[in-house]
Short mmCIF file of C-alpha atoms and ligand atoms in Angstrom, two decimals:
data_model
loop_
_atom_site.label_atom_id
_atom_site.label_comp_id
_atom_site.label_asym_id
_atom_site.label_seq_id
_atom_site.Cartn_x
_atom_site.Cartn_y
_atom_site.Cartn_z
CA UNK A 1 126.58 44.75 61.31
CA UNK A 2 124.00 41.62 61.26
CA UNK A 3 121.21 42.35 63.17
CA UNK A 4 120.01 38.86 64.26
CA UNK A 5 117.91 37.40 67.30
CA UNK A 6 120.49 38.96 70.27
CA UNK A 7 120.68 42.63 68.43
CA UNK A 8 119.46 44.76 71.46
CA UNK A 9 117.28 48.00 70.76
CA UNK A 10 117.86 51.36 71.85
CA UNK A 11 115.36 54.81 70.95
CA UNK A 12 114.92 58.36 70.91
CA UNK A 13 111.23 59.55 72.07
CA UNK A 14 110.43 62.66 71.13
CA UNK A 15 108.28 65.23 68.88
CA UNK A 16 109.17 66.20 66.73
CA UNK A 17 112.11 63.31 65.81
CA UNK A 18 112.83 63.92 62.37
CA UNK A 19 115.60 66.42 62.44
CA UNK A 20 117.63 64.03 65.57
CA UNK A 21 121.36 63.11 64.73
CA UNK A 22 120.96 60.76 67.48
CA UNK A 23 120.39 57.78 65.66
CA UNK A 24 123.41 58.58 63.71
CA UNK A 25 125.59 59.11 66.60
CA UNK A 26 124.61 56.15 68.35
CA UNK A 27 124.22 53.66 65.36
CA UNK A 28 127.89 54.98 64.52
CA UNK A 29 129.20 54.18 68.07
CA UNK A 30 128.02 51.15 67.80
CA UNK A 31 128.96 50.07 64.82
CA UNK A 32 132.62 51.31 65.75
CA UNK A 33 132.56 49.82 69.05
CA UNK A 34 130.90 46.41 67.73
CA UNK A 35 128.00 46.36 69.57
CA UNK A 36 125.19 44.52 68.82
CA UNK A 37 122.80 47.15 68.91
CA UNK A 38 120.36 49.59 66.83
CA UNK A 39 119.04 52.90 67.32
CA UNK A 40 116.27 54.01 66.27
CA UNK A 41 113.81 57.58 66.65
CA UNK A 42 110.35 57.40 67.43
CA UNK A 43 107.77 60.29 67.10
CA UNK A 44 105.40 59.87 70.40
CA UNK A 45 102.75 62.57 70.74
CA UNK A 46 102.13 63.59 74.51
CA UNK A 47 98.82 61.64 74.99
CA UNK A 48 100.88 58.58 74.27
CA UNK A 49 103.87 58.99 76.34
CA UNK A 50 102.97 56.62 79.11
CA UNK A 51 101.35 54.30 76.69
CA UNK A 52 104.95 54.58 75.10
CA UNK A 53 107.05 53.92 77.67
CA UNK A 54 105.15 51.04 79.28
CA UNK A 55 105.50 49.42 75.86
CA UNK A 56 109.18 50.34 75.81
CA UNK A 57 109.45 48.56 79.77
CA UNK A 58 107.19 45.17 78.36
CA UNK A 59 109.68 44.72 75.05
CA UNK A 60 112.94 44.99 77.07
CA UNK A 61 114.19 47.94 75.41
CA UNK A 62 117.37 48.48 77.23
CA UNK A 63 117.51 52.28 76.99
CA UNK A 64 115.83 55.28 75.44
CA UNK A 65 116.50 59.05 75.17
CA UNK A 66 113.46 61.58 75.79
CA UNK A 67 113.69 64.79 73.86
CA UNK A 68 111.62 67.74 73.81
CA UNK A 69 108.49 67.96 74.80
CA UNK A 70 108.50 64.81 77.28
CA UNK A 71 111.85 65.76 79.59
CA UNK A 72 109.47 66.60 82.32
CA UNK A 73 106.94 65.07 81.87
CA UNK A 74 108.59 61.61 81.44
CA UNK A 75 109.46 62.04 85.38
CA UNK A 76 105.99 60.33 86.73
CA UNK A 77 106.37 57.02 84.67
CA UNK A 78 109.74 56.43 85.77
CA UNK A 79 110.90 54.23 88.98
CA UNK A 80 113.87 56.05 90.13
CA UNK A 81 115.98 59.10 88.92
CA UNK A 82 119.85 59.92 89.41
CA UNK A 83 120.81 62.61 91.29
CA UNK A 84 121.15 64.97 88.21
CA UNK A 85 118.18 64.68 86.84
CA UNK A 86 116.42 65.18 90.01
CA UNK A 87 118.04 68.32 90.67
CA UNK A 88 117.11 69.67 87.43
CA UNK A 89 113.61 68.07 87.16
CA UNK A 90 114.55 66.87 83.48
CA UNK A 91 115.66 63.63 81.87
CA UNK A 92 116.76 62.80 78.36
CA UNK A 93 117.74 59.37 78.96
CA UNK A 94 116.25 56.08 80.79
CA UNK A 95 117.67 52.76 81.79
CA UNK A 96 115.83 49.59 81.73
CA UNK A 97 117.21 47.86 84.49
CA UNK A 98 115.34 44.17 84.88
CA UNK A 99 112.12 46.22 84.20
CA UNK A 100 113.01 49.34 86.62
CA UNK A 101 113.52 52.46 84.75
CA UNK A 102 115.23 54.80 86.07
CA UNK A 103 116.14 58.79 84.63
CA UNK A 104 119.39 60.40 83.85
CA UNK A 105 120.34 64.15 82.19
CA UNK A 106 123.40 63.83 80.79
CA UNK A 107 123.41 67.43 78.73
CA UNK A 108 124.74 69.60 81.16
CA UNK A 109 127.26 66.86 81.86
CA UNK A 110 128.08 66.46 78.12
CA UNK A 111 128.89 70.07 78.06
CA UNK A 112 131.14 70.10 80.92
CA UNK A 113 132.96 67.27 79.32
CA UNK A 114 133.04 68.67 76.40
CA UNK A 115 135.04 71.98 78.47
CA UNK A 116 137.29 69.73 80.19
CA UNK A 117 138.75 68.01 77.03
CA UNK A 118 139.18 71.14 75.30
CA UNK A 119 141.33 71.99 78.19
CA UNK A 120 138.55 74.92 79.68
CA UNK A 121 138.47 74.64 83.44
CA UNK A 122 135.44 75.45 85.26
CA UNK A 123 136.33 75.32 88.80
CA UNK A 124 137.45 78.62 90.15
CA UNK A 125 136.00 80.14 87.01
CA UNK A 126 134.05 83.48 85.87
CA UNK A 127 131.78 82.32 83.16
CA UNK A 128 129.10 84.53 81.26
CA UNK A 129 126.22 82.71 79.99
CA UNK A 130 123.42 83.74 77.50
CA UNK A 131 120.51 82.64 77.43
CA UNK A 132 118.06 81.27 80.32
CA UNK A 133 116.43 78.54 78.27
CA UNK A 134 115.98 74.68 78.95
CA UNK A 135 119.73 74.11 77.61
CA UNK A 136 120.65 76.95 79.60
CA UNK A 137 119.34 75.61 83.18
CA UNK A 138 121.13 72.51 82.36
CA UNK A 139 124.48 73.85 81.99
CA UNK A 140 124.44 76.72 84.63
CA UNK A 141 123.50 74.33 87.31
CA UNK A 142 126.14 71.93 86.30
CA UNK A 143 128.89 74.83 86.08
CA UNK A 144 127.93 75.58 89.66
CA UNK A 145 127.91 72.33 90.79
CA UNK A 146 131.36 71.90 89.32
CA UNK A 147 132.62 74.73 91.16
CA UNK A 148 132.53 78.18 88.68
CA UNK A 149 133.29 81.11 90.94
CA UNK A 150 130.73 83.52 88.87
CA UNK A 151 128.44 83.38 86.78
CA UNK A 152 126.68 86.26 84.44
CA UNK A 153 123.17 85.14 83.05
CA UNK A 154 122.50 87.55 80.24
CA UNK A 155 119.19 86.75 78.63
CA UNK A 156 116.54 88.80 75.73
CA UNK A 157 114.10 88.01 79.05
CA UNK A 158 115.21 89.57 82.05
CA UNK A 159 112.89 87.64 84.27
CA UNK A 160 114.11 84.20 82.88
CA UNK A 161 117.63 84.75 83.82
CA UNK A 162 116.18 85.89 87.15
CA UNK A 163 114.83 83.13 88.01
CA UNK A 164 117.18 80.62 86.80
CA UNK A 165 119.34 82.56 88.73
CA UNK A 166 117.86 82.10 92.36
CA UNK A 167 116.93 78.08 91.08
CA UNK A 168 120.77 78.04 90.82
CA UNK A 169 121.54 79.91 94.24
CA UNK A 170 118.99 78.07 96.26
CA UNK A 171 121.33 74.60 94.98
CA UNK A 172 124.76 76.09 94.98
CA UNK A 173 124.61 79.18 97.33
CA UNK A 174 128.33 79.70 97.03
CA UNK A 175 128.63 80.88 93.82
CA UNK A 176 128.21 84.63 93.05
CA UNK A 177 125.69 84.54 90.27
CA UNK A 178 124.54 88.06 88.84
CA UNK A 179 122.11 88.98 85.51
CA UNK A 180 122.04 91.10 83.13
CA UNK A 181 124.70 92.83 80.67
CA UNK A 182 127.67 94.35 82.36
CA UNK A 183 129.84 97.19 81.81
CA UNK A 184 133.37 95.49 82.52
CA UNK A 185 133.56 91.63 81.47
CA UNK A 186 137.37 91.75 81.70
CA UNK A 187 138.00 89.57 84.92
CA UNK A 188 135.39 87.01 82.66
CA UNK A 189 137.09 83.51 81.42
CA UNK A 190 134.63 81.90 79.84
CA UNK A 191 131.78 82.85 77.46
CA UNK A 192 128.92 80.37 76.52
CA UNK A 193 125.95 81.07 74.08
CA UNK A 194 123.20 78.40 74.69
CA UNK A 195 120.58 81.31 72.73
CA UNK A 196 119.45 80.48 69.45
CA UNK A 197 121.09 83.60 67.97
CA UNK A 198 123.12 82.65 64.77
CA UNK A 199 122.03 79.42 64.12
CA UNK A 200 120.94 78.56 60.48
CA UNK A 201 119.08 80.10 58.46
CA UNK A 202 120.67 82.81 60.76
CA UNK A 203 123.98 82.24 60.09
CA UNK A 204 124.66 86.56 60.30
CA UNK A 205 123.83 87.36 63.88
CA UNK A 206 125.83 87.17 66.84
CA UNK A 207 124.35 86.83 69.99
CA UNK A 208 127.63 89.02 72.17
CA UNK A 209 130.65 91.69 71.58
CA UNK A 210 133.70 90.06 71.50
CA UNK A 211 135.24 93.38 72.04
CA UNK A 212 134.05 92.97 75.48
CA UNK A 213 136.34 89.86 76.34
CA UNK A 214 139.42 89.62 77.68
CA UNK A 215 142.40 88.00 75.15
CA UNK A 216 142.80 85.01 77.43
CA UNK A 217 138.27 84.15 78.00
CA UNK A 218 137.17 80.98 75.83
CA UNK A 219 133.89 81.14 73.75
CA UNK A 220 131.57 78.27 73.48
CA UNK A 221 128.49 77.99 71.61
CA UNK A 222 126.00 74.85 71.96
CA UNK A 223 124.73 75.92 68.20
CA UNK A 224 126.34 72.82 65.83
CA UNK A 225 124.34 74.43 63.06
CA UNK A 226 126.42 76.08 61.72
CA UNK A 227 129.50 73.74 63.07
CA UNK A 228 131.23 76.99 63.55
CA UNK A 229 128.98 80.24 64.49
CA UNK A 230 129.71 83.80 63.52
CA UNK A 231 130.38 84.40 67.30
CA UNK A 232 133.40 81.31 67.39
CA UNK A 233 134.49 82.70 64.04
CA UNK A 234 134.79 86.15 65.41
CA UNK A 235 136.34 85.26 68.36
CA UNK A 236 138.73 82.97 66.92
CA UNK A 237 140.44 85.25 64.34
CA UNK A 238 140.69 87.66 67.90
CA UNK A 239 142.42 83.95 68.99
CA UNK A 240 139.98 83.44 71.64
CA UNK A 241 140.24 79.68 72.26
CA UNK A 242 137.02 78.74 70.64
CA UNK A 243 134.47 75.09 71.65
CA UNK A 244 132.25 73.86 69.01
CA UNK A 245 128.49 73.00 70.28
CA UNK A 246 128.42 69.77 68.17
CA UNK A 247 130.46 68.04 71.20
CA UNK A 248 127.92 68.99 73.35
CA UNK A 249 125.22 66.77 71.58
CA UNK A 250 127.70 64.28 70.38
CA UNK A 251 128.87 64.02 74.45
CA UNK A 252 125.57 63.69 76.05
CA UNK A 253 124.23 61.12 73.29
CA UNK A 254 127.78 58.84 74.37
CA UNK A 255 127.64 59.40 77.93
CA UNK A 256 123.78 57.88 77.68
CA UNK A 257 125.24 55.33 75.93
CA UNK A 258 128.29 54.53 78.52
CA UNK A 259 124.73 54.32 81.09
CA UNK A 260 123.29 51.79 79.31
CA UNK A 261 125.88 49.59 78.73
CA UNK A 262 127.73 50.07 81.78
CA UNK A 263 131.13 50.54 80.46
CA UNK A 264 133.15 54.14 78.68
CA UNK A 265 133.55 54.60 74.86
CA UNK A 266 135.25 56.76 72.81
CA UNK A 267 133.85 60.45 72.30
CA UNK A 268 136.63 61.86 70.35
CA UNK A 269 136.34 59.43 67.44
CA UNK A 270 132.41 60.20 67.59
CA UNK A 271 133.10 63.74 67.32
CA UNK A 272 135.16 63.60 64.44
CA UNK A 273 133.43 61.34 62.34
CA UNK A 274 130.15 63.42 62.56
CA UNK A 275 132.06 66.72 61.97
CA UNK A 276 133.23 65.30 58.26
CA UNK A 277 129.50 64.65 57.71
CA UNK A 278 128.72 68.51 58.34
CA UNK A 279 131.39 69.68 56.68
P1 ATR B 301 116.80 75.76 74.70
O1 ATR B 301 116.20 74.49 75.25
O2 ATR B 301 117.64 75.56 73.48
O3 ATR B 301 117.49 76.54 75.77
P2 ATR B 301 114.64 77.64 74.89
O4 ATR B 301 114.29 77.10 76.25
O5 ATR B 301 113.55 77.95 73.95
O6 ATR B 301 115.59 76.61 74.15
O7 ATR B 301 115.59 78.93 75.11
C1 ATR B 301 116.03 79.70 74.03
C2 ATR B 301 116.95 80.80 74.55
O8 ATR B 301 117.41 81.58 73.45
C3 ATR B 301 116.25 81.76 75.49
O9 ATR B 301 117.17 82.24 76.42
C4 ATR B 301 115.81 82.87 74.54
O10 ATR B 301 115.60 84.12 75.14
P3 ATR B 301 114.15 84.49 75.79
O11 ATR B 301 114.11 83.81 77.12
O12 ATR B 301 114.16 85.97 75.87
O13 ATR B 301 113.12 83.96 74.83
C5 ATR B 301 117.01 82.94 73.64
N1 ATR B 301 116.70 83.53 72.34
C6 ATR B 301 116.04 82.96 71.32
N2 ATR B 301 115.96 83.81 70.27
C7 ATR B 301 116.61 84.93 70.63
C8 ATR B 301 116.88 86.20 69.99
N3 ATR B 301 116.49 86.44 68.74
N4 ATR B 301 117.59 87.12 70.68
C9 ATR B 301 118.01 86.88 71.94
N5 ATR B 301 117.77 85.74 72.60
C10 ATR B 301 117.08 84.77 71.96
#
């Protein structure tokens, strides 16, 4: 693609950057969708966040993401936030609209998505999550928002999934929402990891008993490293119907992009194309 005088730039704040795929995800959508575009990562340290994003606003830079450690703090330099992000006080993307900026999350979203073309429903579901971390929050309030019937918040720290479980209830006070490991995870259709257990370097651990499902309960992971986890390996030789985390990013990178430019693209292709590159 020529990058010439109407090439519009797009960026990734964060710190660390180094590691990101998003620059590969988006510079790939673009390319594939022919948009005259570039991505690109930039390492801001926290002193120079608003610094950052008022030089962001005064070059015209469409769109950003914000990664760890500025997805709260970002909030107080922004003009407006969706819905979304306001409800869980985070935001990993910005639009420059004619100089307003205004916040979105798209990673709980992203994961949903990422559910609902695998063919896992959440609505009416009883879904077991591990973990109480940032990526955690964002999907649990999202699966209540969408409707989940139950949800189990098993996490290392007790007092995490506590509170993450009465943020949830005091949004969504319909859904039954409980912590801790159970005895009986039979009635249970859905299984989600968002803990760092058996990501690389270790590949060995699993973070659940698979024993514990019922034949007919999905298991996702949000790990993509390794594309398929020891827990999704286990569970599909039980033939659990098994979701890949690398959707997850790959999702709420496109649905950023679909923000920005106002229009939907093509997550599937995305998905694939990246997966080769793992492989
Ligand atoms: P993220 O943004 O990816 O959610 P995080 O906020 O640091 O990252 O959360 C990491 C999650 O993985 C937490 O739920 C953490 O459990 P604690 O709250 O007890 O720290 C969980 N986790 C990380 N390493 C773990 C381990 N070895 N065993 C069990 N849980 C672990």
């Amino acid at each position: 693609m020529k990058i010439d005088y109407s090439t519009s730039l797009y960026g990734l704040i964060g710190d660390p950057v180094e590691k990101s795929l998003s620059p590969d995800i988006h510079n790939l959508s673009f390319s594939n969708n022919e948009i005259n575009s570039v991505y690109l990562a930039f390492q801001v340290k926290s002193e120079e966040l608003q610094k950052a994003v008022e030089g962001m606003k005064s070059i015209g830079v469409k769109g950003f993401n914000v990664t760890i450690p500025h997805k709260v703090d970002i909030i107080k330099y922004l003009d407006e936030l969706d819905e979304e992000a306001e409800m869980l006080g985070a935001v990993n993307t910005v639009k420059n609209e004619n100089g307003v900026l205004k916040g979105y999350n798209t990673d709980g979203r992203g994961f949903i998505e990422l559910l609902k073309s695998n063919g896992v429903e959440v609505e009416g579901s009883k879904i077991i999550i591990l973990g109480a971390g940032g990526a955690s929050r964002g999907i649990s309030m999202l699966l209540a928002k969408e409707g989940a019937a139950k949800i189990n918040i098993v996490n290392r720290t007790e007092d995490k999934a506590v509170r993450l479980k009465e943020e949830i209830s005091g949004h969504f006070s319909s859904v039954d929402i409980t912590t801790g490991l159970k005895d009986d995870y039979t009635e249970y259709d859905l299984l989600i990891n968002t803990t760092s257990v058996g990501m690389y370097p270790n590949d060995d651990e699993v973070p659940f008993d698979i024993e514990l499902l019922s034949d007919s309960a999905a298991v996702a992971d949000i790990i993509y490293k390794p594309l398929r986890t020891k827990l999704l390996k286990e569970a599909d030789s039980k033939g659990h119907k098994i979701v890949e985390g690398l959707g997850m990013l790959i999702n709420q990178a496109i649905l950023s992009e679909e923000i920005w430019l106002d229009r939907e693209l093509d997550k599937k292709s995305i998905i694939d194309e990246i997966s080769k590159q793992f492989k």
